[in-house]
Coordinates of C-alpha atoms and ligand atoms in Angstrom, one line a residue:
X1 CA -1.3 -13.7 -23.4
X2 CA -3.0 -15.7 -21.3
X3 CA -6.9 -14.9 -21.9
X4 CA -8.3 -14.0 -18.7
X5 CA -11.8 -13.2 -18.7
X6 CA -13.8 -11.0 -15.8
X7 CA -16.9 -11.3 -18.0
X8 CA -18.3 -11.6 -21.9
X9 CA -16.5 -8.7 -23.7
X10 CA -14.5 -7.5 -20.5
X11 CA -10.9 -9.0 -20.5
X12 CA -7.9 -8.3 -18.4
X13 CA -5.0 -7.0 -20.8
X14 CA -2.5 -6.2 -17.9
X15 CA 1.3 -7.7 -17.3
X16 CA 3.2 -9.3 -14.7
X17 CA 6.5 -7.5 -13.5
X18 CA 7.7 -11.1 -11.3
X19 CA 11.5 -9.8 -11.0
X20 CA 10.6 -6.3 -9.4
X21 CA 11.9 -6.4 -5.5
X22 CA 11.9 -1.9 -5.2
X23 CA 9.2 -0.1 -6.3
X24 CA 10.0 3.1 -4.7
X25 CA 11.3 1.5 -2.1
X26 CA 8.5 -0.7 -0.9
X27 CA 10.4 -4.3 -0.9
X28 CA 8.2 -6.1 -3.4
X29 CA 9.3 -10.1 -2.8
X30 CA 7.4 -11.6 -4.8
X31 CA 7.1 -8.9 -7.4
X32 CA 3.9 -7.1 -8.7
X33 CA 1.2 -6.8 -11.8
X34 CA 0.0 -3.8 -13.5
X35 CA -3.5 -4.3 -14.5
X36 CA -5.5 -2.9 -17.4
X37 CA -8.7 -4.3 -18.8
X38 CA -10.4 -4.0 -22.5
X39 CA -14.5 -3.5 -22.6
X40 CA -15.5 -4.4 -25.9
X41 CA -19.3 -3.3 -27.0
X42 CA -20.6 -1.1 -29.3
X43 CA -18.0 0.8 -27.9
X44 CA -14.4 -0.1 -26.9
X45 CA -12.8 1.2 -23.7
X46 CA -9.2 0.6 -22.5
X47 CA -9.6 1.2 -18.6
X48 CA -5.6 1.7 -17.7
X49 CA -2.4 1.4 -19.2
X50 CA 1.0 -0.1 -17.7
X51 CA 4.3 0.9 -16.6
X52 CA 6.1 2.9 -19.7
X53 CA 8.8 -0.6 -20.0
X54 CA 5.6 -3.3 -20.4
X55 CA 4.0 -0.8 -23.5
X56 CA 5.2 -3.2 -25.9
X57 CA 3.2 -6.3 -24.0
X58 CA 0.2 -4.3 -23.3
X59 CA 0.1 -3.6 -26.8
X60 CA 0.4 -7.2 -28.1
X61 CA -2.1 -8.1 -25.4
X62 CA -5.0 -5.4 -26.9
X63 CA -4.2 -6.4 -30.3
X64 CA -5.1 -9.8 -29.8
X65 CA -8.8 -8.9 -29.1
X66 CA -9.3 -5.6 -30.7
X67 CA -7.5 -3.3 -33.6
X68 CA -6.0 -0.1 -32.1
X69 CA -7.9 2.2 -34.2
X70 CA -11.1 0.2 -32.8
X71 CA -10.5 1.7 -29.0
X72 CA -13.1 4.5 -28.2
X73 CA -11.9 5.4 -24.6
X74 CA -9.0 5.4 -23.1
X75 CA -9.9 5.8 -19.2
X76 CA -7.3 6.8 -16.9
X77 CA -8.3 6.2 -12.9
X78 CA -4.2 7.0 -11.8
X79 CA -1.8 9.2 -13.2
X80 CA 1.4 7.0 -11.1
X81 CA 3.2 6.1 -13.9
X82 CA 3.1 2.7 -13.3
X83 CA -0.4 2.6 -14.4
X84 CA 0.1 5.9 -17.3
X85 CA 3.5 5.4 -18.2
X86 CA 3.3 3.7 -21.2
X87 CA -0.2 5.7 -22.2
X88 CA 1.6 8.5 -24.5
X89 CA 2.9 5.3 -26.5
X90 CA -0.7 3.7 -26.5
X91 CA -2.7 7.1 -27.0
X92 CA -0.4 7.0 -30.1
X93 CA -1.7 3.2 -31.7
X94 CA -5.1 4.2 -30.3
X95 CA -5.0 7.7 -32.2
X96 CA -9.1 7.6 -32.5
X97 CA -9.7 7.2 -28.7
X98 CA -10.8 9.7 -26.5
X99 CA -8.6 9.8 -23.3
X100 CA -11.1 10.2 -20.0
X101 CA -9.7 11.4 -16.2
X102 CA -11.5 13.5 -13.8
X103 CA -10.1 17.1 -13.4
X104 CA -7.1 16.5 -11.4
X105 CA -6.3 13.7 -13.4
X106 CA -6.4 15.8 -16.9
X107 CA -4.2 18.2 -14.5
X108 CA -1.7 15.7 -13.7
X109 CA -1.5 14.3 -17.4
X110 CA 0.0 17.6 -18.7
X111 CA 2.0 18.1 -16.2
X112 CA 3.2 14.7 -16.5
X113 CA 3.3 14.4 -20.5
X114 CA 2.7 17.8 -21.5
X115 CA 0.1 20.0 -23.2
X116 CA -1.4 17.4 -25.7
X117 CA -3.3 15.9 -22.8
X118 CA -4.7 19.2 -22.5
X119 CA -8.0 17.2 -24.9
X120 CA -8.7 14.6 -21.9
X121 CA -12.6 14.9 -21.4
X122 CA -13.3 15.2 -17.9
X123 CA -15.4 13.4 -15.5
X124 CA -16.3 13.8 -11.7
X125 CA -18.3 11.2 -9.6
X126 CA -22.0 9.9 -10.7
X127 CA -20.9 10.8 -14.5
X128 CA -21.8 7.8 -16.9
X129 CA -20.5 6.6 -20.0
X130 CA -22.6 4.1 -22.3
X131 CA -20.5 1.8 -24.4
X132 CA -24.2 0.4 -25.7
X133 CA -25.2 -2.6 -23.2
X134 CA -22.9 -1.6 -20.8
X135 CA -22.9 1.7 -18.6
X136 CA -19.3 3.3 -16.9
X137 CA -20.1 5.3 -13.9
X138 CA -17.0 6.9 -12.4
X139 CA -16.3 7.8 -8.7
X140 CA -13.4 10.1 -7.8
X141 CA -11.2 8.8 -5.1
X142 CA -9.0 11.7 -3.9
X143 CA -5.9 10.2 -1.8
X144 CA -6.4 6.4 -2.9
X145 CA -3.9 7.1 -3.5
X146 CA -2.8 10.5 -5.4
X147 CA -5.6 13.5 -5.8
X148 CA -6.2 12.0 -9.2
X149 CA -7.5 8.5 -8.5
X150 CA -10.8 7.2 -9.7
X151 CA -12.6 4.3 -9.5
X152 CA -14.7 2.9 -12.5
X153 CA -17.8 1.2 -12.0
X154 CA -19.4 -0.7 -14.8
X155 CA -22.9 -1.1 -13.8
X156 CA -24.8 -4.0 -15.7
X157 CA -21.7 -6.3 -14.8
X158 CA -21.1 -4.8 -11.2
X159 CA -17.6 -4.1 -11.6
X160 CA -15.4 -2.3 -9.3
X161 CA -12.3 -1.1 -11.5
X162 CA -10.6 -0.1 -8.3
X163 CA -7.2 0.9 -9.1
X164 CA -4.5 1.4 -7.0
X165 CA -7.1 0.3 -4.1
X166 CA -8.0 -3.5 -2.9
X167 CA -4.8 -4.4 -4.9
X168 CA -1.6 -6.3 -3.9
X169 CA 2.1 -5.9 -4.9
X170 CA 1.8 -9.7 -5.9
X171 CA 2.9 -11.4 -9.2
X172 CA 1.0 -14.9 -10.1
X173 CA 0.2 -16.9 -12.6
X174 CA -3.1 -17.0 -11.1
X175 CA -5.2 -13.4 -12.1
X176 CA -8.2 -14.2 -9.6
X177 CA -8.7 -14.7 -5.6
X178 CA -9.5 -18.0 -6.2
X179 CA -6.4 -19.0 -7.9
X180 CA -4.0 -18.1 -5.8
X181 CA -2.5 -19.3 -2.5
X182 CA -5.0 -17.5 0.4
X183 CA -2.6 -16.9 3.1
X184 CA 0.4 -15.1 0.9
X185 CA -2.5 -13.1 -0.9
X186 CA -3.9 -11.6 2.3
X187 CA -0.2 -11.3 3.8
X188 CA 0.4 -9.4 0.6
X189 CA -2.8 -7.2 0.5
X190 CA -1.2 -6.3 4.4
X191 CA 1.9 -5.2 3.4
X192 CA 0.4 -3.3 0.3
X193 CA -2.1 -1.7 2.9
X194 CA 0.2 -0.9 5.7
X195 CA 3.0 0.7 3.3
X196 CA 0.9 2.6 0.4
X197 CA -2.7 3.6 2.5
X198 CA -1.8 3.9 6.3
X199 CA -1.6 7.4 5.7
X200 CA -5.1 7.7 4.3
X201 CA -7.0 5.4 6.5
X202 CA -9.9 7.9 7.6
X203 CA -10.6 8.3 3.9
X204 CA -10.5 5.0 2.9
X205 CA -13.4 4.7 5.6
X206 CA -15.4 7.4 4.3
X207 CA -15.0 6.4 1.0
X208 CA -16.1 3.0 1.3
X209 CA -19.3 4.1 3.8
X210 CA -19.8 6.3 0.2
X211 CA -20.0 3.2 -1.9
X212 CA -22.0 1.0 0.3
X213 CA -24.6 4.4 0.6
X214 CA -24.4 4.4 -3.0
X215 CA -26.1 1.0 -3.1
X216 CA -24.0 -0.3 -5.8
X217 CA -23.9 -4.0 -5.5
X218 CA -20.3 -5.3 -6.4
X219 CA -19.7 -8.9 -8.0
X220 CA -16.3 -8.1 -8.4
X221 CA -13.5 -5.8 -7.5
X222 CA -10.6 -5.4 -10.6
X223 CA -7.4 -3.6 -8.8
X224 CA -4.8 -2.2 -10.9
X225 CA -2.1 -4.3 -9.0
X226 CA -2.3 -8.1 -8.1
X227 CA -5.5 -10.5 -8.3
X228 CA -9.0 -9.4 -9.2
X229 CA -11.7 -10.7 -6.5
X230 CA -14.5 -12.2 -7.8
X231 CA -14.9 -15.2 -5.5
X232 CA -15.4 -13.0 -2.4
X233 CA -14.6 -9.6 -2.8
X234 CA -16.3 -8.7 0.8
X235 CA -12.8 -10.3 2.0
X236 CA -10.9 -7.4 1.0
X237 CA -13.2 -4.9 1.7
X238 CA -13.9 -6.1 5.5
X239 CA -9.7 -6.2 5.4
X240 CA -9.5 -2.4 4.5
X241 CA -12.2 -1.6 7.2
X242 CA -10.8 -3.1 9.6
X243 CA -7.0 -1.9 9.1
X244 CA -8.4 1.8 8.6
X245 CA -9.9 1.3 12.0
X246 CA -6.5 0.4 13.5
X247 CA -7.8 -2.3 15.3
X248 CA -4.6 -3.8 17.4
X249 CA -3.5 -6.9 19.0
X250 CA -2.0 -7.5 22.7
X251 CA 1.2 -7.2 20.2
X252 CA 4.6 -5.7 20.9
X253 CA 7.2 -4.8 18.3
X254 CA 10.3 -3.4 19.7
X255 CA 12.7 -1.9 16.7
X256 CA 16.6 -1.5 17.1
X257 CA 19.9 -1.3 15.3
X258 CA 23.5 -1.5 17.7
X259 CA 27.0 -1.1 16.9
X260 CA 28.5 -2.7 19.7
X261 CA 25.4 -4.9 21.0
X262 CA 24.5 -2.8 23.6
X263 CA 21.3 -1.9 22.2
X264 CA 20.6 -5.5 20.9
X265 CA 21.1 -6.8 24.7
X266 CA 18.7 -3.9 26.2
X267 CA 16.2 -4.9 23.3
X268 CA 16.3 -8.8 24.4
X269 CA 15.4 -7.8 28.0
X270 CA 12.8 -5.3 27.1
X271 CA 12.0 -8.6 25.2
X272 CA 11.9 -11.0 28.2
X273 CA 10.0 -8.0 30.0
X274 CA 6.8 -7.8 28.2
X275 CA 6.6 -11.1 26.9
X276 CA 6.8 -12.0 30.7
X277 CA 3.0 -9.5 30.9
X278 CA 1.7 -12.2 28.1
X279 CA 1.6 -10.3 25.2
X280 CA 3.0 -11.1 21.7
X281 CA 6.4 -9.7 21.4
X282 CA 9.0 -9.3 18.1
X283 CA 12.2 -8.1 18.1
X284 CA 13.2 -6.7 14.6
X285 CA 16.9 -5.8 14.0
X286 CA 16.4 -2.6 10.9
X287 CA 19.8 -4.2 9.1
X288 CA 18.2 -7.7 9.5
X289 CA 14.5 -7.0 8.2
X290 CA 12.9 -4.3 5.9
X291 CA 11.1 -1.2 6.5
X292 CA 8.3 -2.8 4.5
X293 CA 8.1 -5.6 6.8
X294 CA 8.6 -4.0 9.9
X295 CA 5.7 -1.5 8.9
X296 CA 3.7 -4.6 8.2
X297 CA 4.0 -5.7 11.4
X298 CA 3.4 -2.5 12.9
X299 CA -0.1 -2.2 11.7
X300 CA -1.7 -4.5 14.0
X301 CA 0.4 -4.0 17.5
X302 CA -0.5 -1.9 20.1
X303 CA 3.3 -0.6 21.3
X304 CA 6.3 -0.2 19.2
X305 CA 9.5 0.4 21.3
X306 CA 12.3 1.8 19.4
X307 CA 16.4 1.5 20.2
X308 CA 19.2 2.9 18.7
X309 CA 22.9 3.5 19.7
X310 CA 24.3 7.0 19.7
X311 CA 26.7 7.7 16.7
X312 CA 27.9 11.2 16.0
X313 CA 25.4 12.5 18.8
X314 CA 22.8 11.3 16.6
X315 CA 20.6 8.4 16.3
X316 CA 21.9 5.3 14.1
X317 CA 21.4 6.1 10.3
X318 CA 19.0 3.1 9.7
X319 CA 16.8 4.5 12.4
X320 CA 16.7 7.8 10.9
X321 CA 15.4 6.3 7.6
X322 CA 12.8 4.0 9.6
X323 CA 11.3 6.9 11.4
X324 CA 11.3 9.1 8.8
X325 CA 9.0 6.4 7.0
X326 CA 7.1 5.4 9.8
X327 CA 5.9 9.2 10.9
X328 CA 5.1 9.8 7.2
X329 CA 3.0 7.1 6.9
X330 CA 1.8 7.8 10.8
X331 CA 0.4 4.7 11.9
X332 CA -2.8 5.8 14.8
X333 CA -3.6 4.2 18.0
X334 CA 0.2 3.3 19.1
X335 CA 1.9 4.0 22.2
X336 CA 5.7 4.2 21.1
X337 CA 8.6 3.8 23.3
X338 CA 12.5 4.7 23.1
X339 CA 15.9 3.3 24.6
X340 CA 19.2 3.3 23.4
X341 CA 22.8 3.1 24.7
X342 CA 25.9 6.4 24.3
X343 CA 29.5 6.3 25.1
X344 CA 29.7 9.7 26.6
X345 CA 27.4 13.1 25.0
X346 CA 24.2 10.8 24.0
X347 CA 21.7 11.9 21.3
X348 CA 20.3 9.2 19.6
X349 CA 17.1 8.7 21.9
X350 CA 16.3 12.7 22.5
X351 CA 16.9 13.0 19.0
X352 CA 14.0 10.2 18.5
X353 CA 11.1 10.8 20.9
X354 CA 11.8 14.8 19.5
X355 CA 11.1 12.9 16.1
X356 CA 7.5 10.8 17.6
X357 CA 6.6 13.8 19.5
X358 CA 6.9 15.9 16.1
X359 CA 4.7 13.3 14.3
X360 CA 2.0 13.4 17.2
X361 CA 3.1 9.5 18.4
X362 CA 1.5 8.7 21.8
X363 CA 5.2 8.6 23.4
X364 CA 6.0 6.6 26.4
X365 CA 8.3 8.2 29.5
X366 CA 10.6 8.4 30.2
X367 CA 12.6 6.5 28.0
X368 CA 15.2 4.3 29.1
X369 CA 19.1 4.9 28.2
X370 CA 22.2 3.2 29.4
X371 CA 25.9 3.8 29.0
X372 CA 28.7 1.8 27.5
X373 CA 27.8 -1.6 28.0
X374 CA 24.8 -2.7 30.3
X375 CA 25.4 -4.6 33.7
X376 CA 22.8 -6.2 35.4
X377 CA 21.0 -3.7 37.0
X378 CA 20.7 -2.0 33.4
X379 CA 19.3 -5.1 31.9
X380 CA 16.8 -5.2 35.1
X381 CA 15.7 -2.2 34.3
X382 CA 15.1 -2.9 30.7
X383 CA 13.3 -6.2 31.9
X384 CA 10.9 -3.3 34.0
X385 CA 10.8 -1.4 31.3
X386 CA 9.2 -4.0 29.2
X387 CA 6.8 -5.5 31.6
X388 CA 5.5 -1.6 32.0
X389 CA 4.6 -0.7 28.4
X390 CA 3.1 -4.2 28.5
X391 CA 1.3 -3.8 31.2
X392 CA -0.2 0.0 29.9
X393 CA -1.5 -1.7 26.5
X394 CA -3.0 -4.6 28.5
X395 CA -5.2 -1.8 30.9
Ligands
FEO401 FE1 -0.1 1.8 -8.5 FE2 -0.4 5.0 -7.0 O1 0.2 3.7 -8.3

């Protein structure tokens, strides 16, 4: 194992999963780390385990620096099984440790690995732990991102043991912010944000207006996934607040699948139409690009116009699983958009502005449908049409 030091006595023990491209499906590209750290003092606390397949690594990499029966605390900030699914396995080597959550956590352990987690000591926010020179304070973090998450805070080091938050789903051989390449690492800690915390944007706000009320100063933030930030971990932070804010670009991304390329010739002259106003325009084709990408790019527009053909009266399958993830994750401060093309019944746009509408979308009408095959008129209209949402997010 490499040995990768945060501070004296405070080691990162994690492993890198670099040939993971689906983690529920989230396209990781360029794969992920699970990260768990080892606090050695007069006592010894594991702060995380790994995914149940890595146990056998994280193992090796805590027996290097400390004998099993050594470990005092086993502290567990995330029940996810990527970061507790190997910890009935290590809670077995480590069979003098205490295992620490918060309440839901200790609720979420036995229903995840049954009643002998029913001895996890519980903590809530402002409890401390002293390990002799060194003091844990935890914070609960409801939502970042299960009801179960916790930070932990070690005080005389000022360490933020962050979890699931302020990480990336990036594998490198660099551990810190300052090893890596800086534009992939903030494209990565994008995509992280945009797929896994969109939904919980208003609390990542409050919660960080907590920690900065707390006064706790913060040399460096640990995540559970991707690099730890010690050179500037203000970086990441000003990221989150400004992504929980919403805060949006003169940017257009217009969404579409076709069968016949109907749709795909109504989407390049909705194109033409709005990049026409000025503003920054994509055109992302759902077989052709991810959800995870298209999400990405998403987070920082101001108008998303969606196509589909009509198939079976309904809308085209691939936009059925993009709206589906798109209104789950609901993405605020949009103004969303529909067209699409039918042979004869149609379907496939009421079927989708019924879908935004549902979800509370800001939703642009009327939307814009054409049959068959569009002439020129049609494809002047879609110009129109493009220019006009343009025109709205530029008021
Ligand atoms: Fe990395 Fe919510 O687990």
């Amino acid at each position: 194992m490499p040995n990768v030091v945060l501070k004296e006595g405070i080691n990162w023990v994690g492993v890198v999963d670099w040939n993971i491209r689906d983690f529920h499906g989230y396209v990781t590209s360029r794969g992920t780390s699970y990260n768990a750290y080892l606090i050695r003092d007069e006592k010894t606390a594991l702060i995380d385990t790994v995914k149940c397949n890595f146990a056998e690594e994280l193992a090796r990499n805590v027996e290097e620096l400390v004998n099993f029966e050594k470990i005092d605390y086993i502290i567990v900030n995330h029940v996810e099984m990527d970061h507790s699914g190997s910890l009935p396995e290590i809670a077995k080597l480590a069979k003098n440790a205490k295992i620490i959550a918060c309440q839901r956590g200790k609720d979420a352990l036995i229903e995840h690995y049954g009643a002998e987690f029913s001895k996890v000591e519980v903590v809530k926010t402002g409890d401390e732990l002293k390990l002799g020179k060194r003091t844990l304070r935890f914070l609960e973090t409801p939502m970042l991102h299960w009801p179960d998450s916790m930070f932990t805070y070690i005080v005389e080091d000022k360490i933020l043991m962050s979890n699931d938050a302020f990480g990336e789903h990036y594998a490198s051989s660099g551990r810190f912010d300052d090893e890596v390449d800086q534009q992939v690492l903030m494209e990565e800690a994008k995509t992280y944000y945009a797929n896994i915390l969109t939904p919980f944007a208003s609390l990542i706000i409050r919660k960080v207006q907590e920690v900065v009320q707390m006064g706790i100063p913060i040399e460096i933030i640990a995540p559970d996934h991707g690099v730890i930030w010690r050179k500037d971990p203000s970086k990441i932070i000003n990221a989150y607040l400004q992504w929980s804010s919403f805060v949006s670009a003169q940017k257009v991304i217009i969404v579409f699948d076709t069968m016949w390329g109907s749709t795909d010739k109504m989407a390049r002259a909705i194109e033409e139409g709005a990049a026409y106003e000025g503003v920054d325009v994509k055109v992302l084709k759902l077989r052709a690009t991810d959800n995870t990408d298209i999400v990405t790019e998403i987070l920082d527009a101001k108008a998303v116009i969606v196509g589909s053909p009509t198939l079976n009266s309904q809308m085209f399958p691939t936009l059925g699983s993009f709206l589906t993830y798109i209104t789950g994750l609901k993405p605020k401060g949009k103004l969303w958009a529909f067209f699409g093309s039918y042979g004869w019944g149609g379907g496939a746009v009421r079927g989708m502005v019924e879908m935004a509408k549902k979800a509370g979308f800001d939703v642009y009408e009327p939307a814009i449908e054409v049959k068959y095959v569009p002439d020129v008129d049609d494809l002047k209209n879609c110009f129109d049409f493009g220019r006009q949402i343009a025109r709205k997010i530029k008021a």
